Short mmCIF file of C-alpha atoms in Angstrom, two decimals:
data_model
loop_
_atom_site.label_atom_id
_atom_site.label_comp_id
_atom_site.label_asym_id
_atom_site.label_seq_id
_atom_site.Cartn_x
_atom_site.Cartn_y
_atom_site.Cartn_z
CA MET N 1266 30.90 26.19 188.50
CA ALA N 1267 31.79 28.99 190.89
CA PRO N 1268 33.08 27.90 194.32
CA SER N 1269 30.82 28.40 197.31
CA VAL N 1270 31.93 30.64 200.13
CA SER N 1271 32.60 27.56 202.27
CA ASP N 1272 34.95 26.18 199.61
CA ILE N 1273 37.15 29.27 199.59
CA LYS N 1274 40.23 28.89 201.77
CA THR N 1275 41.28 32.09 203.46
CA SER N 1276 45.00 32.61 204.01
CA ASP N 1277 46.54 34.50 206.91
CA ASN N 1278 47.43 37.29 204.52
CA VAL N 1279 43.84 37.56 203.35
CA ASP N 1280 42.60 37.65 206.95
CA ALA N 1281 45.02 40.49 207.63
CA VAL N 1282 43.78 42.39 204.59
CA VAL N 1283 40.14 41.97 205.62
CA SER N 1284 40.85 43.01 209.21
CA ASN N 1285 42.47 46.18 207.93
CA VAL N 1286 39.65 47.23 205.62
CA ALA N 1287 38.21 49.56 208.25
CA ASN N 1288 41.58 51.20 208.70
CA LEU N 1289 41.72 52.15 205.02
CA LYS N 1290 38.96 54.73 205.69
CA LEU N 1291 37.18 53.93 202.45
CA ALA N 1292 34.70 56.51 201.23
CA ASN N 1293 31.84 54.02 201.14
CA GLN N 1294 30.33 53.41 204.58
CA ALA N 1295 27.55 51.10 203.36
CA ASP N 1296 27.27 47.35 204.05
CA ASN N 1297 30.45 45.82 202.63
CA SER N 1298 29.44 42.19 203.11
CA TRP N 1299 29.75 41.77 199.32
CA TYR N 1300 33.48 42.34 199.72
CA LEU N 1301 33.76 39.77 202.51
CA ARG N 1302 32.36 36.94 200.38
CA GLY N 1303 35.95 36.12 199.56
CA LEU N 1304 35.83 35.99 195.78
CA TYR N 1305 37.51 39.38 195.43
CA ARG N 1306 39.92 39.26 198.34
CA ALA N 1307 42.90 37.91 196.49
CA ARG N 1308 45.22 39.92 194.33
CA PRO N 1309 45.11 39.30 190.58
CA HIS N 1310 45.44 35.63 189.67
CA LEU N 1311 48.44 35.24 187.33
CA ASP N 1312 49.02 31.63 186.35
CA PRO N 1313 51.63 31.23 183.55
CA SER N 1314 50.28 27.74 182.80
CA GLU N 1315 46.74 28.98 182.09
CA LYS N 1316 45.90 28.85 178.35
CA PHE N 1317 42.96 30.00 176.26
CA PRO N 1318 42.06 29.02 172.69
CA PRO N 1319 42.24 31.68 169.95
CA THR N 1320 39.34 34.11 169.93
CA GLU N 1321 36.68 33.14 167.38
CA THR N 1322 34.50 35.53 165.41
CA PHE N 1323 30.75 35.57 165.99
CA GLU N 1324 27.61 37.25 164.71
CA PHE N 1325 26.79 40.41 166.60
CA SER N 1326 23.83 42.76 166.87
CA ASP N 1327 24.01 45.62 169.37
CA ALA N 1328 21.48 45.44 172.19
CA GLY N 1329 20.94 49.18 171.84
CA LEU N 1330 19.14 48.59 168.54
CA LEU N 1331 16.34 46.88 170.51
CA ALA N 1332 15.93 49.67 173.06
CA ASP N 1333 12.99 51.96 173.62
CA LYS N 1334 14.52 55.35 172.83
CA ALA N 1335 12.62 56.95 175.74
CA LYS N 1336 14.43 54.55 178.14
CA PRO N 1337 11.47 54.21 180.56
CA THR N 1338 13.01 51.27 182.44
CA LEU N 1339 16.51 52.64 182.91
CA LEU N 1340 15.60 56.29 183.44
CA ASN N 1341 12.53 55.74 185.59
CA GLU N 1342 11.06 58.09 188.19
CA LYS N 1343 13.70 57.05 190.76
CA ALA N 1344 16.67 57.80 188.52
CA GLN N 1345 18.71 60.90 189.26
CA VAL N 1346 20.84 62.00 186.30
CA ARG N 1347 23.69 64.50 186.17
CA HIS N 1348 25.66 65.10 183.00
CA ILE N 1349 29.39 65.61 183.53
CA SER N 1350 30.08 67.31 180.19
CA PRO N 1351 28.16 68.06 177.00
CA TYR N 1352 30.08 65.48 174.98
CA LEU N 1353 30.30 62.48 177.29
CA GLY N 1354 29.75 61.30 180.83
CA THR N 1355 26.64 60.99 183.01
CA GLU N 1356 26.30 60.10 186.70
CA ILE N 1357 23.20 58.08 187.61
CA SER N 1358 21.80 57.43 191.10
CA GLY N 1359 18.67 55.56 192.13
CA VAL N 1360 19.12 52.74 189.61
CA GLN N 1361 20.42 49.29 190.54
CA ILE N 1362 22.05 47.57 187.57
CA SER N 1363 21.48 44.19 189.21
CA GLN N 1364 17.71 44.68 188.94
CA LEU N 1365 17.53 45.67 185.29
CA SER N 1366 15.41 43.52 183.00
CA LYS N 1367 16.47 42.66 179.45
CA GLU N 1368 14.58 45.75 178.31
CA GLY N 1369 16.50 47.82 180.85
CA LEU N 1370 19.82 46.38 179.68
CA ASN N 1371 18.92 47.23 176.08
CA GLU N 1372 18.26 50.80 177.20
CA LEU N 1373 21.57 50.76 179.05
CA ALA N 1374 23.33 49.84 175.79
CA LEU N 1375 21.61 52.72 173.98
CA TYR N 1376 22.31 55.28 176.71
CA THR N 1377 25.96 54.21 176.92
CA ALA N 1378 26.28 54.65 173.15
CA GLU N 1379 24.75 58.13 173.40
CA ARG N 1380 26.59 59.39 176.50
CA LYS N 1381 29.79 57.32 176.03
CA VAL N 1382 30.41 56.94 179.81
CA LEU N 1383 27.90 56.25 182.60
CA VAL N 1384 28.80 56.23 186.31
CA PHE N 1385 26.28 54.39 188.49
CA ARG N 1386 26.44 55.20 192.20
CA ASP N 1387 25.66 53.16 195.32
CA GLN N 1388 25.32 49.78 193.68
CA ASP N 1389 24.29 46.90 195.96
CA PHE N 1390 26.99 44.28 195.50
CA LYS N 1391 25.08 41.76 197.63
CA ASP N 1392 22.82 41.43 194.59
CA LEU N 1393 25.47 42.32 192.02
CA THR N 1394 27.42 39.11 192.61
CA PRO N 1395 30.18 37.96 190.25
CA GLU N 1396 27.74 35.52 188.67
CA ARG N 1397 25.19 38.27 188.11
CA GLN N 1398 27.88 40.60 186.78
CA ILE N 1399 28.87 38.00 184.19
CA GLU N 1400 25.21 37.39 183.29
CA ILE N 1401 24.67 41.11 182.72
CA ALA N 1402 27.84 41.55 180.65
CA ASN N 1403 26.98 38.58 178.45
CA HIS N 1404 23.85 40.43 177.36
CA PHE N 1405 26.14 42.81 175.47
CA GLY N 1406 28.34 40.20 173.79
CA PRO N 1407 30.79 37.38 174.56
CA ILE N 1408 33.18 38.48 177.30
CA GLN N 1409 36.80 38.84 176.24
CA ARG N 1410 39.18 36.78 178.36
CA HIS N 1411 42.34 38.79 178.70
CA PRO N 1412 45.49 37.00 177.50
CA THR N 1413 47.95 38.54 179.99
CA SER N 1414 46.27 40.42 182.84
CA GLY N 1415 45.39 39.15 186.29
CA ASN N 1416 41.98 37.57 186.59
CA VAL N 1417 39.87 36.07 189.40
CA LYS N 1418 40.64 32.42 190.05
CA GLY N 1419 37.67 30.44 188.82
CA PHE N 1420 36.31 33.47 186.94
CA PRO N 1421 38.61 34.06 183.94
CA GLU N 1422 36.14 36.56 182.46
CA PHE N 1423 37.29 39.21 184.95
CA HIS N 1424 40.19 41.56 184.30
CA VAL N 1425 41.47 42.64 187.72
CA VAL N 1426 42.83 46.11 188.38
CA TYR N 1427 44.77 46.14 191.64
CA ARG N 1428 47.36 48.46 193.12
CA ASP N 1429 48.70 48.68 196.64
CA ALA N 1430 52.06 49.05 198.35
CA THR N 1431 53.29 45.63 197.26
CA HIS N 1432 51.51 45.09 193.93
CA ASN N 1433 52.18 47.61 191.18
CA ARG N 1434 52.42 45.53 188.01
CA LEU N 1435 50.60 48.03 185.78
CA ASN N 1436 53.08 50.76 186.63
CA ARG N 1437 55.96 48.55 185.57
CA TYR N 1438 54.17 47.57 182.35
CA ARG N 1439 53.49 51.20 181.42
CA GLY N 1440 57.03 52.21 182.44
CA PHE N 1441 55.74 54.85 184.83
CA GLU N 1442 58.94 54.78 186.90
CA ASN N 1443 60.77 56.47 184.03
CA ARG N 1444 58.04 58.88 182.95
CA SER N 1445 57.14 62.36 184.14
CA ASN N 1446 53.62 62.17 182.64
CA LEU N 1447 51.62 59.14 183.76
CA THR N 1448 48.65 59.40 181.39
CA SER N 1449 48.43 56.47 178.99
CA TRP N 1450 45.59 56.81 176.47
CA HIS N 1451 44.11 53.60 175.13
CA SER N 1452 40.96 51.72 174.25
CA ASP N 1453 40.89 48.22 175.68
CA VAL N 1454 42.27 45.29 173.67
CA THR N 1455 41.70 46.87 170.25
CA TYR N 1456 43.92 44.19 168.74
CA GLU N 1457 40.92 41.84 168.82
CA LYS N 1458 39.17 41.36 165.49
CA GLN N 1459 35.86 42.13 167.21
CA THR N 1460 36.74 44.94 169.57
CA PRO N 1461 34.92 45.59 172.86
CA GLY N 1462 31.75 47.63 173.01
CA THR N 1463 29.74 48.22 176.21
CA THR N 1464 32.28 47.70 178.99
CA PHE N 1465 31.74 47.32 182.76
CA PHE N 1466 34.07 48.42 185.57
CA PHE N 1467 33.10 47.48 189.14
CA ILE N 1468 34.78 49.54 191.88
CA LEU N 1469 35.61 47.47 194.98
CA ASP N 1470 38.20 49.53 196.89
CA GLN N 1471 39.15 53.08 196.03
CA PRO N 1472 41.30 55.82 197.60
CA GLU N 1473 39.35 58.66 199.14
CA VAL N 1474 41.09 61.01 196.71
CA GLY N 1475 42.69 60.09 193.38
CA GLY N 1476 42.82 56.90 191.36
CA ASP N 1477 40.05 57.90 188.94
CA THR N 1478 39.94 57.50 185.14
CA LEU N 1479 40.07 60.08 182.36
CA PHE N 1480 37.81 59.47 179.35
CA THR N 1481 37.94 61.29 176.01
CA SER N 1482 35.34 61.21 173.24
CA GLN N 1483 36.74 59.86 169.99
CA VAL N 1484 33.57 61.11 168.31
CA GLU N 1485 34.25 64.71 169.26
CA ALA N 1486 37.95 64.25 168.46
CA TYR N 1487 36.90 63.32 164.93
CA ASN N 1488 34.35 66.14 164.72
CA ARG N 1489 36.98 68.77 165.53
CA LEU N 1490 39.00 67.94 162.41
CA SER N 1491 38.57 69.89 159.16
CA ASP N 1492 36.51 68.34 156.39
CA GLU N 1493 39.57 68.11 154.17
CA PHE N 1494 41.52 66.26 156.84
CA LYS N 1495 38.58 63.95 157.51
CA LYS N 1496 38.54 63.06 153.80
CA ARG N 1497 42.17 61.98 154.03
CA LEU N 1498 41.45 59.71 156.98
CA ILE N 1499 38.42 57.98 155.44
CA GLY N 1500 39.48 54.63 154.02
CA LEU N 1501 42.75 54.39 155.96
CA ARG N 1502 43.44 51.32 158.06
CA ALA N 1503 45.78 50.87 161.00
CA VAL N 1504 47.42 47.85 162.64
CA HIS N 1505 46.57 47.19 166.30
CA SER N 1506 48.98 44.81 168.02
CA ALA N 1507 48.94 42.60 171.12
CA VAL N 1508 52.62 41.73 170.71
CA PRO N 1509 54.20 44.29 173.11
CA GLN N 1510 51.70 43.39 175.83
CA ALA N 1511 52.42 39.68 175.46
CA GLU N 1512 56.19 40.20 175.33
CA TYR N 1513 56.14 42.18 178.57
CA SER N 1514 54.08 39.53 180.33
CA ARG N 1515 56.28 36.71 179.10
CA LEU N 1516 59.51 38.46 180.09
CA SER N 1517 58.16 39.31 183.54
CA GLY N 1518 57.05 35.73 184.24
CA GLY N 1519 53.36 36.41 183.69
CA PRO N 1520 50.86 34.48 181.59
CA VAL N 1521 50.44 34.53 177.83
CA ARG N 1522 47.19 32.62 177.67
CA ARG N 1523 46.99 32.77 173.88
CA GLU N 1524 49.48 33.93 171.29
CA PRO N 1525 49.32 37.65 170.44
CA VAL N 1526 47.51 38.84 167.34
CA GLU N 1527 47.72 41.89 165.09
CA THR N 1528 44.59 43.16 163.38
CA GLU N 1529 43.81 45.91 160.86
CA HIS N 1530 40.99 48.30 161.72
CA PRO N 1531 39.64 51.45 160.06
CA VAL N 1532 41.12 54.70 161.32
CA VAL N 1533 37.57 56.10 161.38
CA ARG N 1534 34.73 53.79 162.41
CA VAL N 1535 30.94 54.14 162.59
CA HIS N 1536 28.88 53.27 165.66
CA PRO N 1537 26.16 50.75 164.72
CA VAL N 1538 23.52 52.34 166.98
CA THR N 1539 24.10 56.10 166.84
CA GLY N 1540 25.67 56.29 163.38
CA GLU N 1541 28.36 58.59 164.81
CA LYS N 1542 31.83 58.52 163.29
CA ALA N 1543 34.79 58.24 165.63
CA LEU N 1544 38.56 58.09 165.44
CA PHE N 1545 39.73 54.57 166.20
CA VAL N 1546 43.42 54.86 167.00
CA ASN N 1547 45.08 54.78 170.40
CA GLN N 1548 48.60 54.97 171.77
CA GLY N 1549 48.22 51.72 173.66
CA PHE N 1550 47.80 49.40 170.70
CA THR N 1551 47.85 51.21 167.33
CA GLN N 1552 51.22 50.57 165.67
CA ARG N 1553 51.15 51.89 162.10
CA ILE N 1554 49.02 53.04 159.17
CA VAL N 1555 48.68 50.42 156.45
CA GLY N 1556 50.32 51.41 153.17
CA PHE N 1557 52.29 54.32 154.63
CA LYS N 1558 56.04 54.44 154.96
CA LYS N 1559 57.38 54.42 158.51
CA GLU N 1560 58.00 58.16 158.74
CA GLU N 1561 54.62 58.97 157.18
CA SER N 1562 52.78 56.67 159.56
CA GLU N 1563 54.57 58.03 162.60
CA PHE N 1564 53.82 61.61 161.53
CA LEU N 1565 50.09 61.01 161.04
CA LEU N 1566 49.62 58.87 164.14
CA GLY N 1567 51.67 61.35 166.16
CA PHE N 1568 49.33 64.16 165.17
CA LEU N 1569 46.22 62.11 165.98
CA PHE N 1570 47.59 60.94 169.33
CA GLU N 1571 48.50 64.51 170.28
CA HIS N 1572 45.12 65.82 169.12
CA ILE N 1573 43.34 63.24 171.30
CA ALA N 1574 45.61 63.84 174.30
CA LYS N 1575 45.12 67.61 174.15
CA GLY N 1576 41.33 67.40 174.03
CA ALA N 1577 40.67 68.70 177.53
CA ASP N 1578 37.39 70.23 176.36
CA PHE N 1579 35.98 66.87 175.25
CA ARG N 1580 37.29 64.89 178.23
CA ILE N 1581 35.99 64.00 181.68
CA ARG N 1582 37.49 62.67 184.88
CA ALA N 1583 35.13 59.98 186.13
CA ARG N 1584 35.25 60.15 189.92
CA TYR N 1585 35.25 56.74 191.55
CA GLU N 1586 34.13 55.48 194.94
CA PRO N 1587 33.50 51.97 196.31
CA GLY N 1588 30.13 50.68 195.20
CA SER N 1589 30.23 52.50 191.88
CA VAL N 1590 29.90 50.78 188.51
CA VAL N 1591 31.24 52.54 185.43
CA VAL N 1592 29.91 51.60 182.00
CA TRP N 1593 31.54 52.97 178.86
CA ASP N 1594 31.52 52.39 175.13
CA ASN N 1595 35.01 51.23 174.21
CA ARG N 1596 34.35 51.81 170.50
CA VAL N 1597 34.12 55.59 170.74
CA THR N 1598 36.26 56.53 173.75
CA VAL N 1599 39.84 56.36 174.94
CA HIS N 1600 40.76 56.39 178.61
CA SER N 1601 43.70 56.64 180.96
CA ALA N 1602 44.10 55.70 184.58
CA THR N 1603 45.24 58.47 186.93
CA PRO N 1604 47.72 56.85 189.33
CA ASP N 1605 47.75 59.94 191.53
CA PHE N 1606 47.46 58.33 194.95
CA ASN N 1607 49.89 56.84 197.43
CA PRO N 1608 49.59 53.03 197.26
CA SER N 1609 51.25 52.67 200.67
CA GLU N 1610 48.22 54.38 202.19
CA SER N 1611 45.35 53.25 199.97
CA ARG N 1612 44.37 50.36 197.75
CA ARG N 1613 42.71 50.60 194.35
CA HIS N 1614 40.84 47.45 193.43
CA ALA N 1615 38.34 46.97 190.61
CA VAL N 1616 37.28 44.31 188.12
CA ARG N 1617 36.39 44.78 184.47
CA LEU N 1618 34.13 42.76 182.20
CA THR N 1619 34.74 43.42 178.52
CA PRO N 1620 32.06 42.18 176.09
CA GLN N 1621 33.19 42.11 172.49
CA ALA N 1622 31.10 43.75 169.80
CA GLU N 1623 31.10 44.04 166.00
CA ILE N 1624 34.04 44.02 163.62
CA PRO N 1625 34.63 47.80 163.33
CA ILE N 1626 32.51 49.38 160.61
CA PRO N 1627 34.58 51.69 158.41
CA ALA N 1628 33.36 55.18 157.61
CA THR N 1629 32.95 55.68 153.87
CA ASP N 1630 32.28 59.43 153.71
CA ILE N 1631 32.27 62.51 155.91
#
């Protein structure tokens, strides 16, 4: 059971952080009482003794298959919609995710599958409590509990993204100190047998400028390839590995809540709702092509990674601000954080809920 506000003990450090919120000059000037509830004040919870059982497989049917294709609940008369690009990305105002019915959530699944990335503005976090967030995410599948990242104490479903002057763990994990290019394309936790689908990202604190996320359409990346090249990719499988992530966490004193897994997935998968084919490889977790020699695998994956990374014309930069909720389809997109802000002046703080979906469906023809 979640702790009540009265049960949460506030440290001197937390009081200092809260007292300085106004000084951060956050873009959102709305009622921030949701932030002061205390559940999100702490930095990521990293307990090396915390353990999870192995992830079990489950039957899955996408909520988008149940949706009214006209989306009358989600895209009602109050909704204001602005597409960011032709291939992916839509900003939505006038809709509160916390108030969506089951029918509305089904429409949300369908619209996310169609548009790949949705950015909801001005969400009321007094109603969108952690408990409600978890309830909503569970509509789209069992929530993946991350084996190594920081979570919220008492709420292991949350993956916490946090960066300020004194906490920069992600940068060390990605090796950004020794890189001139800080983009790092990946789809989340694709080493799972049932990879994530409709994914939720709740923005709590955000720099006034910078700290957004780049998203690229893996559907359009596949579509740009020649038919002959597509034929060569159909039927191939690739290994996605959690081992490097776990090794880093273990060596840095962080948690390894369950032992890392490696899983084979199709290089080209099919979305169960839209029927679209998409590349399903990413630099973050894809290690090698099954059945290829090392040099052959590196050559093919290198081409695909470069093709995806160069796709500026099928990419968006989702602009974040406090009170926004970003929903994306992890099956058909890759993304990269943009750590282009000064953490000594601003804090970036968000939480992710990552429902798992189907075992990837392999494409069988072009």
